[in-house]
Coordinates of C-alpha atoms and ligand atoms in Angstrom, one line a residue:
M1 CA 17.9 -77.7 44.4
A2 CA 21.2 -76.0 43.5
L3 CA 21.2 -72.3 44.3
T4 CA 22.5 -70.0 41.6
G5 CA 22.3 -66.5 43.2
Q6 CA 20.5 -65.2 40.1
N7 CA 17.3 -63.3 39.4
F8 CA 14.3 -65.0 37.8
I9 CA 13.2 -63.0 34.7
G10 CA 10.2 -65.0 33.7
S11 CA 11.6 -68.5 33.0
H12 CA 15.2 -67.2 32.5
R13 CA 17.9 -66.8 35.1
S14 CA 19.8 -63.6 34.9
G15 CA 22.6 -62.0 36.9
N16 CA 24.0 -59.1 35.0
G17 CA 24.7 -56.8 37.9
S18 CA 27.9 -56.1 39.6
K19 CA 26.6 -55.8 43.2
T20 CA 26.5 -59.0 45.2
F21 CA 25.4 -60.0 48.7
Q22 CA 25.0 -63.1 50.7
G23 CA 22.6 -64.6 53.2
I24 CA 23.9 -64.5 56.8
N25 CA 23.3 -67.0 59.5
P26 CA 22.3 -64.8 62.5
E27 CA 23.2 -67.5 65.0
T28 CA 26.9 -67.7 63.9
E29 CA 27.2 -64.6 61.7
S30 CA 28.7 -66.7 59.0
K31 CA 28.0 -65.9 55.4
L32 CA 26.0 -68.4 53.4
K33 CA 26.8 -69.4 49.8
P34 CA 26.2 -68.5 47.0
D35 CA 26.6 -64.8 46.2
Y36 CA 23.3 -63.2 45.2
V37 CA 23.5 -60.7 42.3
E38 CA 21.4 -57.6 42.8
A39 CA 19.1 -57.0 39.8
T40 CA 20.0 -54.1 37.5
S41 CA 17.3 -51.6 36.4
D42 CA 17.3 -53.4 33.0
E43 CA 16.5 -56.7 34.7
V44 CA 13.7 -55.1 36.7
D45 CA 12.3 -53.6 33.5
Q46 CA 12.5 -57.0 31.7
A47 CA 10.6 -58.7 34.5
V48 CA 7.8 -56.1 34.5
Q49 CA 7.6 -56.2 30.7
K50 CA 7.2 -60.0 30.8
A51 CA 4.5 -59.6 33.4
E52 CA 2.7 -57.2 31.2
E53 CA 3.0 -59.5 28.2
A54 CA 1.6 -62.4 30.3
F55 CA -1.3 -60.4 31.8
N56 CA -4.0 -60.9 29.2
D57 CA -3.3 -64.6 28.7
Y58 CA -3.0 -65.3 32.4
R59 CA -6.1 -63.4 33.5
Q60 CA -8.2 -65.2 30.9
K61 CA -7.1 -68.7 32.0
S62 CA -10.1 -70.6 33.2
T63 CA -10.8 -70.5 36.9
V64 CA -10.0 -74.2 37.1
N65 CA -6.6 -73.6 35.5
R66 CA -5.8 -70.8 37.9
A67 CA -6.8 -72.9 40.8
E68 CA -4.7 -75.8 39.6
F69 CA -1.7 -73.4 39.3
L70 CA -2.1 -72.3 42.9
E71 CA -2.3 -75.9 44.1
A72 CA 0.7 -76.8 42.0
I73 CA 2.7 -74.1 43.7
A74 CA 1.7 -75.5 47.1
D75 CA 2.8 -79.0 46.0
E76 CA 6.1 -77.9 44.5
I77 CA 6.9 -76.1 47.8
M78 CA 6.3 -79.3 49.7
E79 CA 8.5 -81.1 47.1
L80 CA 11.4 -79.0 48.2
G81 CA 11.3 -81.0 51.4
D82 CA 13.7 -80.6 54.3
A83 CA 16.2 -78.6 52.3
L84 CA 13.9 -75.6 52.3
I85 CA 13.3 -75.8 56.0
K86 CA 17.1 -76.1 56.6
R87 CA 18.0 -73.2 54.4
A88 CA 15.3 -71.0 55.9
S89 CA 16.5 -71.9 59.4
E90 CA 20.1 -71.0 58.5
E91 CA 19.1 -67.7 57.0
T92 CA 16.7 -66.6 59.8
G93 CA 17.7 -68.4 63.0
L94 CA 14.0 -69.5 63.3
T95 CA 13.7 -73.1 64.5
E96 CA 12.9 -75.9 62.0
G97 CA 9.7 -76.7 64.0
R98 CA 8.5 -73.1 63.6
L99 CA 9.4 -73.1 59.9
T100 CA 7.7 -76.5 59.3
G101 CA 4.5 -74.9 60.8
E102 CA 4.9 -71.9 58.6
R103 CA 5.3 -74.0 55.5
G104 CA 2.0 -75.7 56.4
R105 CA 0.4 -72.4 56.7
T106 CA 1.8 -71.3 53.3
F107 CA 0.6 -74.6 51.7
N108 CA -2.9 -74.2 53.2
Q109 CA -3.1 -70.6 52.2
L110 CA -2.4 -71.3 48.5
R111 CA -5.0 -74.1 48.5
L112 CA -7.6 -71.9 50.2
F113 CA -7.1 -69.3 47.5
A114 CA -7.4 -72.1 44.9
D115 CA -10.8 -72.9 46.4
V116 CA -11.9 -69.3 46.2
V117 CA -10.9 -69.1 42.5
R118 CA -12.5 -72.4 41.6
E119 CA -15.8 -71.4 43.4
G120 CA -15.7 -68.1 41.5
S121 CA -18.2 -65.9 43.4
W122 CA -15.5 -63.6 44.7
V123 CA -15.8 -61.5 41.5
D124 CA -19.0 -60.0 43.0
A125 CA -21.0 -60.3 39.7
R126 CA -24.0 -57.9 39.5
I127 CA -26.6 -57.9 36.9
D128 CA -29.4 -55.4 36.4
R129 CA -31.8 -56.2 33.6
S130 CA -34.7 -53.9 32.8
D131 CA -37.0 -53.2 29.9
E132 CA -36.9 -49.4 30.5
A133 CA -33.2 -48.9 31.2
P134 CA -29.9 -50.1 29.8
D135 CA -28.7 -53.7 30.7
V136 CA -25.9 -53.2 33.2
R137 CA -23.6 -55.9 34.4
S138 CA -20.4 -55.7 36.5
M139 CA -17.7 -57.8 38.1
K140 CA -14.3 -57.5 39.6
M141 CA -11.3 -58.0 37.2
A142 CA -7.6 -58.3 37.7
L143 CA -5.6 -55.0 38.0
G144 CA -2.5 -55.9 36.1
P145 CA 1.1 -56.7 37.1
V146 CA 1.7 -56.4 40.9
A147 CA 5.0 -55.9 42.8
I148 CA 5.3 -57.9 46.0
F149 CA 7.6 -57.3 49.0
G150 CA 7.8 -59.8 51.9
A151 CA 9.0 -59.4 55.4
S152 CA 12.0 -61.0 57.1
N153 CA 10.0 -62.5 60.0
F154 CA 7.9 -64.9 57.9
P155 CA 10.3 -66.2 55.2
L156 CA 7.6 -68.5 53.8
A157 CA 4.1 -67.3 54.8
F158 CA 4.7 -63.5 54.1
S159 CA 7.4 -63.9 51.4
V160 CA 7.8 -65.2 47.8
A161 CA 4.8 -67.5 47.9
G162 CA 3.0 -65.8 50.9
G163 CA -0.4 -64.3 51.3
D164 CA 0.1 -61.4 48.8
T165 CA 1.4 -63.8 46.1
A166 CA -1.5 -66.1 46.6
S167 CA -4.1 -63.4 46.5
A168 CA -2.6 -61.5 43.5
L169 CA -2.2 -64.7 41.5
A170 CA -5.7 -65.8 42.5
A171 CA -7.1 -62.5 41.3
G172 CA -5.4 -63.0 37.9
C173 CA -2.4 -60.7 38.3
P174 CA 1.1 -61.6 37.2
I175 CA 3.6 -60.8 39.9
V176 CA 7.2 -59.6 40.3
V177 CA 8.5 -60.3 43.7
K178 CA 11.3 -58.3 45.3
A179 CA 13.2 -61.0 47.3
H180 CA 14.0 -60.2 50.9
P181 CA 17.8 -59.8 51.3
A182 CA 17.7 -61.5 54.8
H183 CA 16.6 -64.8 53.2
P184 CA 17.7 -64.8 49.6
G185 CA 18.3 -68.6 49.3
T186 CA 14.9 -69.4 50.8
C187 CA 13.4 -66.9 48.2
E188 CA 15.3 -68.6 45.4
M189 CA 14.1 -72.1 46.3
V190 CA 10.5 -71.0 46.6
A191 CA 10.8 -69.0 43.3
G192 CA 12.1 -72.2 41.6
A193 CA 9.0 -74.1 42.9
I194 CA 6.6 -71.4 41.5
L195 CA 8.4 -71.6 38.2
K196 CA 8.0 -75.3 38.0
A197 CA 4.2 -74.8 38.7
V198 CA 4.1 -72.2 35.9
E199 CA 5.5 -74.7 33.5
K200 CA 3.5 -77.7 34.7
T201 CA 0.2 -76.0 34.5
G202 CA 0.9 -74.1 31.2
M203 CA 0.8 -70.6 32.6
P204 CA 2.3 -67.9 30.4
E205 CA 6.0 -67.0 30.9
G206 CA 6.2 -63.8 32.9
T207 CA 3.3 -64.8 35.3
F208 CA 6.0 -64.9 37.9
S209 CA 9.4 -63.2 38.2
M210 CA 11.6 -62.4 41.1
V211 CA 14.4 -59.8 41.5
Q212 CA 17.1 -59.9 44.2
G213 CA 18.5 -56.8 45.8
I214 CA 20.1 -55.4 49.0
S215 CA 19.7 -51.8 47.9
H216 CA 16.5 -49.9 48.0
E217 CA 17.0 -49.0 44.3
V218 CA 15.7 -52.4 43.2
G219 CA 12.4 -52.2 45.1
T220 CA 11.9 -48.5 44.3
A221 CA 12.5 -49.1 40.5
L222 CA 9.9 -51.9 40.7
V223 CA 7.3 -49.7 42.3
E224 CA 8.0 -46.8 40.0
H225 CA 7.8 -48.9 36.8
P226 CA 4.8 -47.6 34.8
L227 CA 3.5 -51.1 34.0
I228 CA 3.1 -52.0 37.7
K229 CA -0.5 -51.5 38.8
A230 CA -0.4 -52.3 42.5
V231 CA 2.0 -53.1 45.4
G232 CA 1.7 -55.6 48.2
F233 CA 4.1 -55.0 51.0
T234 CA 4.7 -56.5 54.4
G235 CA 7.4 -55.0 56.6
S236 CA 8.5 -52.0 58.6
F237 CA 6.7 -48.7 58.7
K238 CA 9.8 -47.0 57.2
G239 CA 9.9 -49.3 54.2
G240 CA 6.1 -49.4 53.6
K241 CA 5.9 -45.6 53.8
A242 CA 8.8 -45.0 51.5
L243 CA 7.3 -47.3 48.9
Y244 CA 3.8 -45.8 49.4
D245 CA 5.3 -42.3 48.8
A246 CA 7.1 -43.6 45.7
A247 CA 3.9 -45.1 44.3
T248 CA 1.7 -42.2 45.0
S249 CA 4.1 -39.7 43.4
R250 CA 4.3 -41.5 40.1
P251 CA 2.7 -39.8 37.1
E252 CA 0.1 -42.6 37.5
P253 CA -0.3 -43.2 41.2
I254 CA -1.2 -46.8 42.1
P255 CA -2.6 -48.5 45.2
V256 CA -0.1 -49.7 47.8
Y257 CA -1.3 -52.3 50.3
A258 CA 1.4 -52.0 52.9
E259 CA 0.9 -54.0 56.1
M260 CA 3.4 -52.4 58.5
G261 CA 4.3 -52.5 62.2
S262 CA 1.8 -52.3 65.0
T263 CA 1.9 -52.2 68.8
N264 CA -1.3 -54.1 69.4
P265 CA -2.6 -52.7 72.7
I266 CA -4.1 -54.9 75.4
F267 CA -6.7 -53.5 77.8
L268 CA -6.9 -55.5 81.0
L269 CA -10.3 -54.9 82.6
P270 CA -11.0 -55.3 86.3
G271 CA -12.8 -58.6 86.1
A272 CA -9.8 -60.3 84.4
L273 CA -7.3 -58.9 87.0
R274 CA -9.6 -60.1 89.8
E275 CA -10.4 -63.6 88.4
K276 CA -7.4 -64.6 86.3
G277 CA -4.5 -62.2 86.8
D278 CA -1.9 -65.0 87.1
E279 CA -3.1 -66.8 84.0
V280 CA -3.0 -63.6 82.0
A281 CA 0.4 -62.7 83.3
E282 CA 1.8 -66.0 82.1
G283 CA -0.1 -65.8 78.8
L284 CA 1.1 -62.2 78.2
T285 CA 4.8 -63.2 78.8
N286 CA 4.5 -66.0 76.4
S287 CA 2.8 -63.9 73.7
V288 CA 5.4 -61.1 74.0
N289 CA 8.3 -63.5 73.8
L290 CA 7.0 -65.8 71.1
G291 CA 9.4 -66.0 68.2
V292 CA 11.7 -63.6 70.1
G293 CA 8.9 -61.0 69.9
Q294 CA 9.3 -60.7 66.1
F295 CA 5.6 -60.7 65.2
C296 CA 3.7 -57.8 63.8
T297 CA 0.9 -58.8 66.3
N298 CA 3.3 -58.7 69.3
P299 CA 1.5 -57.1 72.2
G300 CA 3.6 -54.0 72.9
L301 CA 1.3 -52.0 75.1
V302 CA -0.8 -53.2 78.1
A303 CA -3.1 -50.8 79.8
Y304 CA -5.0 -51.3 83.0
E305 CA -6.5 -49.4 86.0
E306 CA -4.3 -49.2 89.0
S307 CA -5.5 -51.5 91.9
D308 CA -4.1 -54.1 94.3
E309 CA -4.9 -56.8 91.8
A310 CA -3.1 -54.9 89.1
R311 CA 0.0 -54.6 91.2
A312 CA -0.1 -58.3 91.9
F313 CA -0.5 -58.9 88.2
H314 CA 2.4 -56.6 87.4
Q315 CA 4.7 -58.4 89.9
A316 CA 3.7 -61.8 88.3
V317 CA 4.6 -60.5 84.8
A318 CA 7.9 -59.2 86.1
D319 CA 8.7 -62.6 87.7
H320 CA 8.0 -64.4 84.4
F321 CA 10.1 -61.9 82.4
K322 CA 13.1 -62.4 84.6
K323 CA 12.9 -66.1 83.8
A324 CA 12.0 -65.8 80.1
G325 CA 14.6 -67.2 77.7
T326 CA 16.4 -65.3 75.0
G327 CA 16.5 -66.3 71.3
T328 CA 18.4 -65.3 68.1
M329 CA 16.9 -62.4 66.3
L330 CA 16.5 -62.5 62.5
T331 CA 19.3 -60.2 61.5
S332 CA 21.9 -58.0 63.2
G333 CA 20.1 -55.0 61.9
I334 CA 16.9 -56.0 63.6
Q335 CA 18.8 -56.7 66.9
S336 CA 20.4 -53.3 66.9
A337 CA 17.1 -51.6 66.0
Y338 CA 15.6 -53.4 69.0
K339 CA 18.3 -52.3 71.4
E340 CA 18.1 -48.7 70.1
G341 CA 14.3 -48.7 70.4
L342 CA 14.6 -49.8 74.0
E343 CA 17.3 -47.2 74.8
T344 CA 15.1 -44.5 73.3
L345 CA 12.1 -45.7 75.3
L346 CA 14.0 -45.8 78.5
Q347 CA 15.1 -42.1 78.0
Q348 CA 11.5 -40.9 77.9
E349 CA 9.9 -39.1 80.8
G350 CA 8.4 -41.6 83.3
V351 CA 9.4 -44.8 81.5
Q352 CA 10.9 -47.4 83.9
L353 CA 12.5 -50.7 83.4
V354 CA 10.7 -53.3 85.5
A355 CA 12.4 -56.6 84.5
S356 CA 14.6 -58.1 81.8
G357 CA 16.0 -61.5 80.9
S358 CA 19.8 -61.9 80.7
E359 CA 22.1 -62.0 77.7
D360 CA 23.5 -65.4 77.0
G361 CA 26.6 -64.1 75.0
S362 CA 25.6 -65.5 71.6
P363 CA 25.3 -63.1 68.7
N364 CA 22.1 -61.3 67.9
T365 CA 20.1 -62.4 70.9
G366 CA 16.8 -60.6 71.7
V367 CA 16.5 -60.1 75.5
P368 CA 13.0 -59.8 77.0
H369 CA 12.2 -56.4 78.5
L370 CA 9.2 -55.3 80.6
L371 CA 8.8 -51.5 80.9
K372 CA 6.2 -49.4 82.6
V373 CA 4.8 -45.9 82.5
D374 CA 1.8 -44.1 83.9
S375 CA -1.1 -42.8 81.8
K376 CA -0.1 -39.1 82.3
N377 CA 3.3 -39.6 80.7
F378 CA 2.0 -42.0 78.1
L379 CA -0.6 -39.5 76.9
A380 CA 2.0 -36.7 76.8
N381 CA 4.3 -38.6 74.5
D382 CA 3.3 -40.0 71.1
G383 CA 6.6 -41.8 70.7
L384 CA 5.7 -44.3 73.4
E385 CA 3.2 -45.9 71.0
E386 CA 5.8 -46.8 68.3
E387 CA 6.6 -50.4 67.6
V388 CA 9.9 -51.7 69.1
F389 CA 10.2 -54.8 67.1
G390 CA 11.3 -57.5 69.5
P391 CA 10.4 -59.2 72.9
S392 CA 9.4 -56.1 74.9
T393 CA 6.2 -54.6 76.2
L394 CA 5.2 -51.4 77.9
T395 CA 2.6 -51.4 80.6
I396 CA 0.5 -48.3 81.2
S397 CA -1.2 -47.7 84.6
A398 CA -4.4 -45.7 84.4
E399 CA -6.2 -43.9 87.2
G400 CA -9.7 -45.1 86.3
K401 CA -12.1 -46.0 83.5
A402 CA -12.1 -42.5 82.0
D403 CA -8.3 -42.5 81.9
L404 CA -8.3 -45.9 80.2
I405 CA -10.7 -44.6 77.5
D406 CA -8.4 -41.6 77.1
I407 CA -5.5 -43.9 76.3
A408 CA -7.6 -45.7 73.7
E409 CA -8.9 -42.5 72.2
N410 CA -5.3 -41.2 71.7
L411 CA -4.1 -44.3 70.0
Q412 CA -3.2 -44.3 66.3
G413 CA -4.2 -47.2 64.0
H414 CA -3.1 -50.7 65.0
L415 CA -3.6 -54.2 63.6
T416 CA -5.3 -55.5 66.7
A417 CA -6.6 -54.5 70.1
T418 CA -7.3 -57.0 72.9
L419 CA -9.8 -56.8 75.8
Y420 CA -9.2 -59.1 78.7
G421 CA -12.1 -59.3 81.1
T422 CA -15.5 -60.9 81.9
E423 CA -18.6 -60.5 79.8
E424 CA -19.8 -58.1 82.5
D425 CA -16.7 -56.0 82.0
L426 CA -17.4 -55.8 78.3
E427 CA -20.8 -54.4 79.0
T428 CA -19.5 -51.9 81.5
Y429 CA -16.7 -50.9 79.1
S430 CA -18.8 -50.9 76.0
D431 CA -17.7 -47.3 75.3
L432 CA -14.0 -48.5 75.3
V433 CA -15.0 -51.2 72.7
T434 CA -16.7 -48.5 70.6
V435 CA -13.5 -46.4 70.6
L436 CA -11.3 -49.4 69.8
Q437 CA -13.4 -50.3 66.7
R438 CA -12.1 -47.1 65.1
K439 CA -8.5 -47.9 65.9
V440 CA -7.9 -51.5 64.7
G441 CA -8.7 -54.2 62.2
R442 CA -9.2 -57.0 64.7
L443 CA -10.7 -56.9 68.2
I444 CA -9.8 -59.9 70.4
F445 CA -11.6 -60.9 73.6
N446 CA -9.7 -63.0 76.2
G447 CA -7.0 -64.2 73.9
F448 CA -3.6 -62.9 72.6
P449 CA -3.1 -61.2 69.3
T450 CA -0.2 -63.4 68.1
G451 CA -1.5 -66.1 65.8
V452 CA -3.5 -65.0 62.8
E453 CA -5.8 -67.7 61.3
V454 CA -6.0 -67.8 57.5
N455 CA -9.7 -68.2 56.7
H456 CA -12.6 -66.3 55.1
A457 CA -13.4 -63.9 57.9
M458 CA -9.9 -62.9 59.1
I459 CA -8.9 -59.3 58.9
H460 CA -5.2 -58.5 59.2
G461 CA -5.2 -54.8 58.6
G462 CA -6.1 -51.5 60.3
P463 CA -6.0 -47.8 60.1
Y464 CA -2.8 -45.9 59.3
P465 CA 0.0 -46.3 60.4
A466 CA -0.6 -50.0 60.7
T467 CA -1.4 -50.1 57.0
T468 CA -1.6 -47.7 54.1
D469 CA -5.2 -48.8 53.3
S470 CA -7.5 -49.6 56.2
R471 CA -10.2 -51.0 53.8
T472 CA -8.5 -54.3 53.2
T473 CA -6.7 -57.2 54.8
S474 CA -3.5 -59.0 53.9
V475 CA -4.6 -62.3 55.5
G476 CA -7.7 -64.2 54.7
T477 CA -9.6 -64.7 51.4
S478 CA -10.9 -61.2 51.1
A479 CA -7.3 -60.1 50.4
I480 CA -8.1 -61.0 46.8
D481 CA -10.2 -57.9 46.5
R482 CA -7.0 -55.7 46.7
F483 CA -5.8 -56.9 43.3
A484 CA -9.0 -56.4 41.3
R485 CA -11.2 -53.5 40.2
P486 CA -14.9 -53.4 39.2
V487 CA -15.6 -53.2 35.4
C488 CA -19.1 -52.6 34.1
F489 CA -20.5 -53.8 30.8
Q490 CA -23.5 -51.9 29.5
D491 CA -25.8 -53.3 26.8
F492 CA -23.2 -55.9 25.7
P493 CA -24.4 -58.8 23.5
E494 CA -24.5 -62.1 25.5
S495 CA -21.8 -63.7 23.4
Q496 CA -19.3 -61.0 24.2
L497 CA -19.8 -61.0 28.0
P498 CA -17.4 -62.8 30.4
D499 CA -18.7 -66.1 31.5
E500 CA -19.3 -64.7 35.0
L501 CA -21.9 -62.3 33.6
K502 CA -23.7 -64.5 31.0
D503 CA -27.4 -65.1 31.4
E504 CA -27.1 -68.9 31.9
N505 CA -24.4 -68.5 34.6
P506 CA -22.1 -71.2 33.2
L507 CA -19.7 -71.0 36.1
D508 CA -22.6 -71.5 38.6
I509 CA -21.5 -68.6 40.8
W510 CA -23.4 -66.5 43.3
R511 CA -24.6 -63.2 41.6
L512 CA -26.7 -60.2 42.6
E513 CA -29.4 -60.2 39.9
N514 CA -31.8 -57.3 40.0
G515 CA -31.0 -56.9 43.7
E516 CA -31.3 -60.6 44.7
H517 CA -28.5 -63.0 45.6
T518 CA -29.0 -66.0 43.4
K519 CA -27.2 -68.7 41.4
Ligands
LIG1 P1 11.6 -54.2 56.0 O1 12.9 -53.9 56.4 O2 10.7 -53.0 55.8 O3 11.7 -55.0 54.7 C1 10.6 -55.5 53.9 C2 10.9 -55.4 52.4 O4 10.8 -54.1 52.0 C3 12.3 -55.8 52.1 O5 12.3 -56.5 50.8 C4 13.1 -54.5 52.0 O6 14.2 -54.7 51.2 C5 12.1 -53.6 51.4 N1 12.3 -52.2 51.8 C6 12.4 -51.7 53.0 N2 12.6 -50.4 53.0 C7 12.6 -50.0 51.7 C8 12.7 -48.8 51.0 N3 12.9 -47.6 51.6 N4 12.7 -48.8 49.6 C9 12.6 -50.0 49.0 N5 12.4 -51.2 49.6 C10 12.4 -51.2 50.9 O7 10.8 -55.1 57.1 P2 11.4 -56.3 57.9 O8 12.4 -55.9 58.9 O9 11.8 -57.4 56.9 O10 10.2 -56.9 58.7 C11 9.9 -56.6 60.0 C12 8.7 -55.6 60.1 O11 7.6 -56.1 59.4 C13 8.2 -55.3 61.5 O12 8.0 -53.9 61.6 C14 6.9 -56.1 61.5 O13 6.0 -55.6 62.5 C15 6.4 -56.0 60.1 N6 5.5 -57.0 59.8 C16 4.2 -56.7 59.5 C17 3.3 -57.6 59.1 C18 1.9 -57.3 58.8 O14 1.2 -58.1 58.2 N7 1.4 -56.1 59.2 C19 3.7 -59.0 59.1 C20 5.0 -59.3 59.4 C21 5.9 -58.3 59.7 P3 15.6 -54.2 51.7 O15 15.9 -55.0 52.9 O16 16.5 -54.3 50.5 O17 15.4 -52.8 52.2

C-alpha cells in the first residue's frame, strides 16, 4: 500500500494543512517518508460531522452486519502482510517477532468483539411486564461518535484498530481516530484496511475517520467537538489527564475512558522468598525488561519484608540486572523521559542505585536499572510511586507485616497488584489482599503483570490515576459497555420496539424478564 501522508475524512483523503511531520526510526534516527500533514480544525470538524451523519445508519445495522464488518477489518489487516510489520518495526524499533504477535492479538480481539456483537446479549435487555404497572423495557444503545487515541507502545493492539476501536465499533459507535505521531505510517496502513472493510461490508461513509497530528491542538479539537460523545484513550498520565480536563470542561461534559500509566506493585511474601526466591528474581528481571520496560503493566515497585532470604533475593535480582540486555526505546522523547525519571528518583531521600546494565552506544537505548529504598522513605514521599516508563524497578524493604500493609494502604490506583507467595501466605496476609482490592483492577497470584489476555473476564483498568474511570476496562469484552448507555421504553407497541426487546426475542439473546434470566 502506497503511503500518502494524508488524513482520512470518511472515504476521502485530505491534507489541507501546512504543518508536516515524519515518522522516525528510533534505531537510526533517520526520518521515514512520506511527510504527514497535520489535520486542520476544518478537517477535524468534517471527520466528526461525517461520523455524526453515519451514526443512525451504522448503529441500526444488523448485528450480523456489524460482526462481519469487524471480521473484515481483521482480515484486511492480515492482507497488509509483511509490509505492515516492516513499517511498524521501522517506526517503533519493536522487533518483527513482537509485532507479528501483536498483530495476532489485534486480529483475535476484533474477531472476539464480532462474536460478542453476533451473540447479542451484551445489550443487557431487561423486560418488566405487569398487568398493574406500565410495561418497561430497557437495553444498552450506542453513545454516538467516539474519539480514540492510541499509545506509542502498542502500534497495533492499542492503536488505530486496537481495543478501543473494536469495542466502540462493536457497540455501534462511529469513530474518529487521532493517529499516534510516533507511528503515522502504521496508522495510515491500518486506516486503509479499515476503510476497505467499510466499503466491502457496506457500512456508511463516516463510520471511520482518522486525523494525523503532532500538535496537541488536533486531539484537543477532537475532544472538544460538540458532536463527540465519548473518548477512548491509552497513553501517559499527562496526556490522559489533559484530555479528561478538556472533555469535562466542555459545555456538555462527556465520559473519557483514559487508561494511563501504572507502577504495578508486587508484594513478595515470606513463603515465596523462602521457597522460590531465585525463580522470582529471574522472572522479575525478565518482566521488568520485557519490551525495554515499555509496558503499562511493567512492575515498577517490589515490596517485601527484610530477612536473610530477602537479602539473597535482592542480590540475585542485582546479578540478573547487571547482565540484562538493553534495547531501543520507542522514541527519543520516551528515552529522555526515562533518563529524567531515573535522575529524579535517584535524587530522592533514601533511594539508591543497586545495579544497572550498560549503554551500548546506539541511539535511544533503554538501560535496565534496579533501585532500592526503605519503607520509611517510601511512605514519606508520594513521588516514588510515579511511573518511570522504561526498564527499571524500585524495591522497598519493609520492617514487618504491618509495614507492608502500610505501603499498600498508601498506594494510589494502579492497573495491577501482584502477590507472590504460598497459599498459606495468602491466608496469613488476607488483610493485605483486602487492602489491594481497593487499589487495582487486577490482582495476580504467583505470576507477573506483563501480559494481558483478551477474553471475557479480563479487567485492564483500576482506580485513578491508573484510569479516569475505575468502573470499566479497556481490554476484554466488557469494554463494549463504555460506549453504550441504557435506554428505557415504556408502554411501547411491540412493532416499534428494537428487536432486542420484542416479545418473541427474534435475536435469541439472553434477557432479564420479570427478574429471571431467560432466552
Ligand atoms: P502519550 O504521549 O500520552 O500519547 C498518547 C496519545 O495521546 C497520542 O496520540 C498523543 O498525541 C495524545 N496526547 C498526549 N498528550 C496530549 C495532550 N495534552 N493533548 C492532546 N493529545 C495528547 O502516551 P505514549 O507515550 O504514546 O504511551 C506511553 C504511555 O502509555 C505510558 O505511560 C504507558 O504506561 C501508557 N500505556 C497505558 C496503557 C493502558 O492500557 N493503561 C497501555 C499502553 C500504554 P501527541 O503525541 O500528538 O501528543
